[in-house]
Short mmCIF file of C-alpha atoms in Angstrom, two decimals:
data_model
loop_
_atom_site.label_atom_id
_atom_site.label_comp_id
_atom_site.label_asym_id
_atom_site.label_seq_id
_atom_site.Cartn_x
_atom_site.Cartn_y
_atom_site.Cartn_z
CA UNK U 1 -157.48 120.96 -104.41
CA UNK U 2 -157.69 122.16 -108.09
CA UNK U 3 -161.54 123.78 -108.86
CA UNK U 4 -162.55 124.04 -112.70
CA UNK U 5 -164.35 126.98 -113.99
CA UNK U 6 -167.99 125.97 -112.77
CA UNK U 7 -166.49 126.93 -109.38
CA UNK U 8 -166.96 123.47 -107.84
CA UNK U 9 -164.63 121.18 -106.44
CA UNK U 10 -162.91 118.97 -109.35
CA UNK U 11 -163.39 115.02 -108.25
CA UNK U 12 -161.25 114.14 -110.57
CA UNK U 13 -158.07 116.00 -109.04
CA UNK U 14 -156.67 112.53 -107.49
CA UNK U 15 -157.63 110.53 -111.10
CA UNK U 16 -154.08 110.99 -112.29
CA UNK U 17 -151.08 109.57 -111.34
CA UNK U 18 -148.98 113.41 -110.69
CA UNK U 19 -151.90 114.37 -108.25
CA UNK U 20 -152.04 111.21 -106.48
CA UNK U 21 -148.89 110.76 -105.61
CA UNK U 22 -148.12 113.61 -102.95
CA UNK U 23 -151.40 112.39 -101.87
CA UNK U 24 -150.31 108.70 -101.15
CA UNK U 25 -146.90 110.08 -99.25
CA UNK U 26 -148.88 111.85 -96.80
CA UNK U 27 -151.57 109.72 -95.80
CA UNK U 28 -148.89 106.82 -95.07
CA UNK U 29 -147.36 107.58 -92.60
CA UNK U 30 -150.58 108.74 -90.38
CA UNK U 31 -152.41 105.25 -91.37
CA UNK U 32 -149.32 103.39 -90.23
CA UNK U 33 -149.57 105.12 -87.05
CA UNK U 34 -153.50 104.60 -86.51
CA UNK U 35 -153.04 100.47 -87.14
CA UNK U 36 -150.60 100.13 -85.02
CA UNK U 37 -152.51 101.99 -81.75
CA UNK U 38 -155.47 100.34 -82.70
CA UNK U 39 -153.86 96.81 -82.82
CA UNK U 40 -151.75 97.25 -79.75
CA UNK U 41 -155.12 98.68 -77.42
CA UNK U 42 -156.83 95.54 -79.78
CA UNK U 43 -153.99 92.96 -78.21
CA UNK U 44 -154.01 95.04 -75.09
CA UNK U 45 -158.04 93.71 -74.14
CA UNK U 46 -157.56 90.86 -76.14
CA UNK U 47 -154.92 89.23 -74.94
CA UNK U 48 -155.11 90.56 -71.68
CA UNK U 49 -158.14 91.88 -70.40
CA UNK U 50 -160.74 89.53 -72.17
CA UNK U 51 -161.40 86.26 -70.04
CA UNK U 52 -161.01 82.92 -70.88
CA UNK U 53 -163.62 81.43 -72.72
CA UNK U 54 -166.05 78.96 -70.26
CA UNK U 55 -165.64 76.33 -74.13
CA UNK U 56 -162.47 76.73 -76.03
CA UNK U 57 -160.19 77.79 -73.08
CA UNK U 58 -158.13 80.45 -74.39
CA UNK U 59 -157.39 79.16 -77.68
CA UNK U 60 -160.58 80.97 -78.22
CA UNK U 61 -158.23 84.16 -78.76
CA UNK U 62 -157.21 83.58 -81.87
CA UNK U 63 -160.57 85.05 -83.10
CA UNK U 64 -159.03 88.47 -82.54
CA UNK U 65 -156.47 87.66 -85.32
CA UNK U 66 -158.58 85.16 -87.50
CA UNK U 67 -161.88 87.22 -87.99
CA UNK U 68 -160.04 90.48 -88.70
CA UNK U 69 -158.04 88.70 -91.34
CA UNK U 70 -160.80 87.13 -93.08
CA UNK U 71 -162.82 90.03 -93.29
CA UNK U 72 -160.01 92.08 -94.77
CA UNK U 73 -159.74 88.96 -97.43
CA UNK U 74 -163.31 89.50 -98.25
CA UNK U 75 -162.78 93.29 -98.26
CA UNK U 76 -159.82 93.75 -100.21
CA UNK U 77 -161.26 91.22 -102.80
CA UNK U 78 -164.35 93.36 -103.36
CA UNK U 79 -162.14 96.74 -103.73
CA UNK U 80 -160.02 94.86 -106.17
CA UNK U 81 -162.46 94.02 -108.14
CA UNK U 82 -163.70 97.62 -107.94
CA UNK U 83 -161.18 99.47 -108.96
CA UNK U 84 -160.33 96.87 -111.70
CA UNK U 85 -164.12 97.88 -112.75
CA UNK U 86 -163.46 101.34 -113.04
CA UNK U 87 -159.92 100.59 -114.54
CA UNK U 88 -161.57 99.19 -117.67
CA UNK U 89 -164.75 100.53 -117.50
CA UNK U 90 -163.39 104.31 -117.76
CA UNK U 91 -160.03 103.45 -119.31
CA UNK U 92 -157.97 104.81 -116.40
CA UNK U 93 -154.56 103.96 -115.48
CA UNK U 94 -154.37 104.25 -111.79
CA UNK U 95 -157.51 102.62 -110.70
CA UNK U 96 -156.01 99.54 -112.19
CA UNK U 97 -152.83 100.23 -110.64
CA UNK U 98 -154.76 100.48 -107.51
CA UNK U 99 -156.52 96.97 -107.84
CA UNK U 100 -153.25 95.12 -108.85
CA UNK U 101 -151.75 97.30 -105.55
CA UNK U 102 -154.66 95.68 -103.33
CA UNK U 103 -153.96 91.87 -104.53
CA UNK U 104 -150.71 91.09 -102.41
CA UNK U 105 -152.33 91.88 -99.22
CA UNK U 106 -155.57 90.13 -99.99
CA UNK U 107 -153.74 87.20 -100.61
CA UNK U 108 -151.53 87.77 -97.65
CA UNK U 109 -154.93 88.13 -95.43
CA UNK U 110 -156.82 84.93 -96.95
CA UNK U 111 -153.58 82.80 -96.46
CA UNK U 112 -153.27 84.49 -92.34
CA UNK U 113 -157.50 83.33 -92.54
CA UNK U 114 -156.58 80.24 -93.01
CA UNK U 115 -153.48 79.43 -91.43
CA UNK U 116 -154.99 80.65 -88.17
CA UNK U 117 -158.10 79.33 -88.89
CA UNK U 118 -156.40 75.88 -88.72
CA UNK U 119 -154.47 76.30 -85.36
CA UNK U 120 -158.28 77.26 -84.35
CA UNK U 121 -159.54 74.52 -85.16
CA UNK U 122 -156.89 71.82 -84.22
CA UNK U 123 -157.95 72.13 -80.40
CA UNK U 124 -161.44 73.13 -80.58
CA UNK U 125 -162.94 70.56 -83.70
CA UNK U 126 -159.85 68.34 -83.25
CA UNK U 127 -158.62 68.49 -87.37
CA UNK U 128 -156.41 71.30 -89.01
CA UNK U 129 -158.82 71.14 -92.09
CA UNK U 130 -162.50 70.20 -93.17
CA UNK U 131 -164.03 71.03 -97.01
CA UNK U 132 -166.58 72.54 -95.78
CA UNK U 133 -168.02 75.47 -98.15
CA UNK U 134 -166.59 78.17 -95.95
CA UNK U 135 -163.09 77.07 -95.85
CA UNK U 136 -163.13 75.68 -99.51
CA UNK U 137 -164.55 79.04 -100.54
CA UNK U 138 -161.84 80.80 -98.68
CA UNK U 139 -159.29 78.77 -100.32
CA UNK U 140 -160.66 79.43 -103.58
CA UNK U 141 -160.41 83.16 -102.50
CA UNK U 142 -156.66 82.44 -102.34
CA UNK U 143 -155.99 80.52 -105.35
CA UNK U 144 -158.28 83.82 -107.19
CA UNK U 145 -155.43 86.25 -105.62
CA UNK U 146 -152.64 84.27 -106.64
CA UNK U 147 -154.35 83.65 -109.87
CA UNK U 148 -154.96 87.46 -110.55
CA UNK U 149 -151.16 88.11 -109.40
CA UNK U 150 -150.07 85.25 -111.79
CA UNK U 151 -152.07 86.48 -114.89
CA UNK U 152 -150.73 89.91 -114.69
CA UNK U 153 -147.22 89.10 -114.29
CA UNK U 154 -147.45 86.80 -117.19
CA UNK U 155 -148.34 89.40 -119.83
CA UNK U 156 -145.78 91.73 -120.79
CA UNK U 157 -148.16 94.76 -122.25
CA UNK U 158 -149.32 96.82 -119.07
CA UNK U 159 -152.85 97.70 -120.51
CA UNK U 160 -153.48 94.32 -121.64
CA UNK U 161 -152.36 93.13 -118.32
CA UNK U 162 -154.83 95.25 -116.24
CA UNK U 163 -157.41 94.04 -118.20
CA UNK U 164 -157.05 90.22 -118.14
CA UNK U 165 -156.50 90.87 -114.42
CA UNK U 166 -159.99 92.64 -114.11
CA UNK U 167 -161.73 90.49 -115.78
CA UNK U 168 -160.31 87.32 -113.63
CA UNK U 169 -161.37 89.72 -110.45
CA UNK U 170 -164.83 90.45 -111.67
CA UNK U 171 -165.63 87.13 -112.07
CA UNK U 172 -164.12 85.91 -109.24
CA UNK U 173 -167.03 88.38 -106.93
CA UNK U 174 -168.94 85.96 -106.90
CA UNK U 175 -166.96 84.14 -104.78
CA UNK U 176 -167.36 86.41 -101.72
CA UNK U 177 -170.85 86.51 -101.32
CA UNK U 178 -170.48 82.26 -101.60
CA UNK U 179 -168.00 82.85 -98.54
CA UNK U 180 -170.23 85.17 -96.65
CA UNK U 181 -173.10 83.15 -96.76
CA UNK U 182 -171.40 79.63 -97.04
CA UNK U 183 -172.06 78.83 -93.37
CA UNK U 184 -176.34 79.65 -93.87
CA UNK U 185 -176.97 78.26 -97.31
CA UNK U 186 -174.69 74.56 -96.06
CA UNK U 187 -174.16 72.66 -93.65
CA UNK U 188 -170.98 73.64 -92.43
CA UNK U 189 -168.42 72.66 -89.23
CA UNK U 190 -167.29 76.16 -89.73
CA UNK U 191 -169.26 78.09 -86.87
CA UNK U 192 -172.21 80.91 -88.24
CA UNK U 193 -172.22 84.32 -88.03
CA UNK U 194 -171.89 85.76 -84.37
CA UNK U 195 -171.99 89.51 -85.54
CA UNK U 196 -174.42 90.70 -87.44
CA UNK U 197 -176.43 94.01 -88.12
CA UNK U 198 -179.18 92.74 -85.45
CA UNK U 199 -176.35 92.32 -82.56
CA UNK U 200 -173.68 89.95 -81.52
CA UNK U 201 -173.79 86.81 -79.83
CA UNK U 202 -170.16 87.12 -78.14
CA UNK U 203 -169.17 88.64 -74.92
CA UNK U 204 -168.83 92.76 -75.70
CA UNK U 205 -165.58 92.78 -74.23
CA UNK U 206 -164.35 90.18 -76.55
CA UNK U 207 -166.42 91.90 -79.49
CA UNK U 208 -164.62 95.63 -78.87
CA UNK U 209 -161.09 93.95 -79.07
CA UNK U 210 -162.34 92.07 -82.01
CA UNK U 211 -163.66 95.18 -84.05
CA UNK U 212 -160.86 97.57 -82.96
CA UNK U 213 -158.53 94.48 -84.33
CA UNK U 214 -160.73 94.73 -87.73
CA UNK U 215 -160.03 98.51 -87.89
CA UNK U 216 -156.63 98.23 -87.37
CA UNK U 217 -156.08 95.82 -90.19
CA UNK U 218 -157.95 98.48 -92.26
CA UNK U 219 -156.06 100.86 -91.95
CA UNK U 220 -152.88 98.70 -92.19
CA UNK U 221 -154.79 97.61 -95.24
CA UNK U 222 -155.12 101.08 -96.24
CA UNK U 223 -151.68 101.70 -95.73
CA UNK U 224 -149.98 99.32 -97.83
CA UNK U 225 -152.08 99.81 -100.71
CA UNK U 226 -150.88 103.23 -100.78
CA UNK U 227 -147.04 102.18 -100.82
CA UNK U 228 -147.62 99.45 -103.19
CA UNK U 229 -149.63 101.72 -105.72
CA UNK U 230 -146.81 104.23 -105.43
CA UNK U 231 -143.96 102.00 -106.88
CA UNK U 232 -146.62 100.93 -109.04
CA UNK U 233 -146.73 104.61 -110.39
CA UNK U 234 -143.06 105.15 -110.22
CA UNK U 235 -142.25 102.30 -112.13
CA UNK U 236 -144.84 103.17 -115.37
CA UNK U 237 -144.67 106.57 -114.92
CA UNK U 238 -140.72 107.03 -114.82
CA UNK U 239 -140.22 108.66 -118.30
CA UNK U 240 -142.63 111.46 -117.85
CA UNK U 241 -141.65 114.80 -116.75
CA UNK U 242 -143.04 115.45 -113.62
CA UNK U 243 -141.04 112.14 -112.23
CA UNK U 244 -138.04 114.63 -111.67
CA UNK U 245 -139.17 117.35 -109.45
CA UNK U 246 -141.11 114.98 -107.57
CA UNK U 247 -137.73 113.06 -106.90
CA UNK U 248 -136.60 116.18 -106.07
CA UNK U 249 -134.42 116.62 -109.35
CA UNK U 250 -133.96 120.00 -111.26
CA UNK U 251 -135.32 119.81 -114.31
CA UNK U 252 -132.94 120.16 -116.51
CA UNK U 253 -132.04 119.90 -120.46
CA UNK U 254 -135.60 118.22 -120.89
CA UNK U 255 -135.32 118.91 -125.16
CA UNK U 256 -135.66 115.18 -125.36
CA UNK U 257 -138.84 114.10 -123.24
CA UNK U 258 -141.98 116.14 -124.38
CA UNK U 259 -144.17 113.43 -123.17
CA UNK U 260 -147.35 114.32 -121.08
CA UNK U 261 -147.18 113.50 -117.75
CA UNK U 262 -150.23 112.47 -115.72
CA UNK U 263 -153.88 111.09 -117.00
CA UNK Y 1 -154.80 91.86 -66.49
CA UNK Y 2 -156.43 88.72 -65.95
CA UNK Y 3 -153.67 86.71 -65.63
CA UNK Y 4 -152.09 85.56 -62.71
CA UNK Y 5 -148.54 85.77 -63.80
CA UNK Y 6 -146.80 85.93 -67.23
CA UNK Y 7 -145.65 82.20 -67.29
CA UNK Y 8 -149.50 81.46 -67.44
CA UNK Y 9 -149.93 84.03 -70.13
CA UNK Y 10 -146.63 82.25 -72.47
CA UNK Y 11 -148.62 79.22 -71.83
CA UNK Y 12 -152.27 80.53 -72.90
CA UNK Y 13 -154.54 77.56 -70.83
CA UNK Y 14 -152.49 74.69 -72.63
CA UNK Y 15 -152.92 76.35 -76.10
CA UNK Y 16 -149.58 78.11 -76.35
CA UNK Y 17 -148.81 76.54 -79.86
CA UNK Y 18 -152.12 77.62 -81.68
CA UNK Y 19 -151.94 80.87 -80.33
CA UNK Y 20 -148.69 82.02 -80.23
CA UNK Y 21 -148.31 80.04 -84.05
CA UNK Y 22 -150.81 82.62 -85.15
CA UNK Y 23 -149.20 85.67 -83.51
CA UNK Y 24 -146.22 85.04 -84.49
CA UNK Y 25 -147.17 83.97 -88.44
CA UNK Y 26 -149.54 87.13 -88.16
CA UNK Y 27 -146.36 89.30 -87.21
CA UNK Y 28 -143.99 87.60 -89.46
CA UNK Y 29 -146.39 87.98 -92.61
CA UNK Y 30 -146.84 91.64 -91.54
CA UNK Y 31 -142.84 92.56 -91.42
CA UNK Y 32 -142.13 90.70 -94.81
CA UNK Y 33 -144.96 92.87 -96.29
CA UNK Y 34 -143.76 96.08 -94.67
CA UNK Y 35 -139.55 95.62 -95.06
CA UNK Y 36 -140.12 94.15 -98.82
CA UNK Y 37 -142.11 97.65 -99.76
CA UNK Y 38 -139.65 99.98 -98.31
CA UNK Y 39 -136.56 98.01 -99.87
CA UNK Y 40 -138.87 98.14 -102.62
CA UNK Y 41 -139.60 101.91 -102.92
CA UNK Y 42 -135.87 102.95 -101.77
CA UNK Y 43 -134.39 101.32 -104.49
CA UNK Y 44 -137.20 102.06 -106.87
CA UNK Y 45 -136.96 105.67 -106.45
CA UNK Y 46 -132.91 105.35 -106.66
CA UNK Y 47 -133.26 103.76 -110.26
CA UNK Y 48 -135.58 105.84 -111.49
CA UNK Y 49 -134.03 108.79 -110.16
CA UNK Y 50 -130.39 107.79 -111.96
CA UNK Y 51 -132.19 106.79 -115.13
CA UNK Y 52 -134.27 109.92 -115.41
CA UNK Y 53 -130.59 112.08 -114.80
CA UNK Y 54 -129.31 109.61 -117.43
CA UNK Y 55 -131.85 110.41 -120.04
CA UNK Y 56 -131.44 114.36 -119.89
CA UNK Y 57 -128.24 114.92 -118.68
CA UNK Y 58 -126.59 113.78 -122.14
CA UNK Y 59 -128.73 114.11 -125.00
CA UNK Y 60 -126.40 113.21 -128.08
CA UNK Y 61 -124.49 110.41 -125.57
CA UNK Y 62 -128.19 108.95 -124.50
CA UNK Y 63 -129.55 108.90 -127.94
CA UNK Y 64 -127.28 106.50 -129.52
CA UNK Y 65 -128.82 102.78 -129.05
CA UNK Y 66 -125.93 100.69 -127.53
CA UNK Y 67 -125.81 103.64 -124.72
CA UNK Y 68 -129.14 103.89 -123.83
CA UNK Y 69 -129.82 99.98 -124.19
CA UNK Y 70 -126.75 99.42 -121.80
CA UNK Y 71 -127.86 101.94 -119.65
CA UNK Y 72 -131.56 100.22 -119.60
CA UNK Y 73 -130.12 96.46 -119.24
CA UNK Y 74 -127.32 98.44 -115.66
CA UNK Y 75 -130.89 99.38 -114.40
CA UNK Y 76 -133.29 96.43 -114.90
CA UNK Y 77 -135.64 97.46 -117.41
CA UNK Y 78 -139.30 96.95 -115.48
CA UNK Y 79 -142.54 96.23 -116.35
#
């Protein structure tokens, strides 16, 4: 970790793209290993430890899947739209990377919400679907992702691209707090909150398996950010310098490149 | 575990379908993520890494448009 002269630790080390890449290589590899013991002890008293539920019968287990994934959907949103805030807001190239990085799996998590939000609900309210504000809001969630994904792709200049995308994000907030609170402010089929800051309404064996399944998709959250954003990085950053030795490339007759690599 | 043998846990109280449907979408969403990133990044890093030997291996061969636009259009120009 670089220090500048005022002998204090420099915040901005990880800012550009040169120091953050070393950065994302390492911290893969560890993330990938903490999801996947957290989700398999998360399974383990989930799936077979947990008893059946005296209502739903053991369809009732899906929560450990469903409630992880739609918290990630709100999650990732809301650090999308952060980083796409700092992204324009300071000019910065890799805090935008980082929000169009997060997208894929936000999407990927909101359409897993639903989908097993509706083989939920088959058995226990007897209909795949209902427009009730939670689930439309969720849905709307997933047409904002795609939407974001789509506007980017669609416009050829990089900068411009990170913008348009930020902007669509930023507005789109809004949206989560709608989802979050759907089920108080309406009258929705879509059960209320049954964790909260004041306690939990649900069995504690079925809320451990539930919240070390919510960790787990964090850090697999975590995780794939940090290998998206990387190609992200490669790709724009591919004529600048420090690309080579980081490949692991001599440097070499370099007359012709004098561009600036990094921030 | 609190089952009494694994044919009762395959067939989840009657609810096999919904549950093991969400499993196994979960796990299939969760490979396609995972293998398309690594395909991803492998090749990534093998493009960049022949284009960036390309563009300073050869100046006076590299610098010449037809060469280095044929050389961009072999190895996909990306966004």
């Amino acid at each position: 970790m670089q220090t500048d002269s005022k002998a204090g630790w420099n915040w901005y080390y990880f800012a550009t793209p040169v120091n953050f890449l070393p950065l994302a290589d390492k911290l893969i590899a560890p993330l990938g290993m903490l999801a996947l013991a957290l989700a398999l002890l998360g399974l383990y008293i989930g799936f077979l430890q947990a008893p059946t539920d005296h209502q739903q019968g053991d369809a009732y287990r899906i929560i450990f899947l469903h409630v992880p994934a739609s918290w990630m959907s709100m999650v990732i949103y809301l650090a999308m739209a952060f980083w796409a805030a700092i992204g324009i807001g300071f000019n910065t190239r890799l805090a935008s990377m980082l929000a169009t990085a997060l997208a894929p799996t936000g999407a990927m998590f909101t359409f897993l919400s639903l989908w097993t939000g509706a083989l939920w609900g088959k058995p226990t309210w007897g209909t795949w679907w209902v427009w009730d504000a939670r689930l439309t809001s969720e849905l709307i969630l997933l047409f904002l992702y795609l939407g974001f994904m789509a506007l980017q792709a669609s416009i050829d200049d990089i900068r411009r691209a990170d913008k348009a995308g930020a902007v669509l994000a930023l507005v789109g907030v809004v949206n989560i707090p709608i989802i979050y609170f759907s089920v108080r402010w309406w009258n929705t089929l879509h059960q209320g909150a049954s964790v909260s800051t004041k306690g939990s309404s649900m069995a504690a064996i079925m809320l451990w398996a539930m919240l070390i399944m919510a960790l787990a998709f964090w850090a697999y959250s975590i995780m794939v950010a940090l290998m998206r954003v990387r190609c992200l990085i490669l790709q724009r950053e591919q004529h600048a310098d420090w690309i080579g030795p980081y490949l692991g490339l001599a440097a070499g007759q370099n007359n012709q490149s004098k561009r600036e690599g990094g921030q | 575990m609190i089952w009494a043998s694994w044919q009762d846990f395959f067939f989840m109280g009657g609810y096999a379908l919904y549950v093991w449907g969400s499993v196994l979408v979960c796990l299939l969403c969760l490979i396609i993520e995972l293998v398309g990133l690594r395909l991803g990044w492998q090749r990534l890093r093998q493009s960049v890494a022949r284009r960036w030997k390309l563009e300073r291996a050869a100046p006076s061969a590299s610098s010449t448009p037809s060469a280095s636009s044929a050389a961009s259009a072999r190895l996909g120009e990306g966004a």
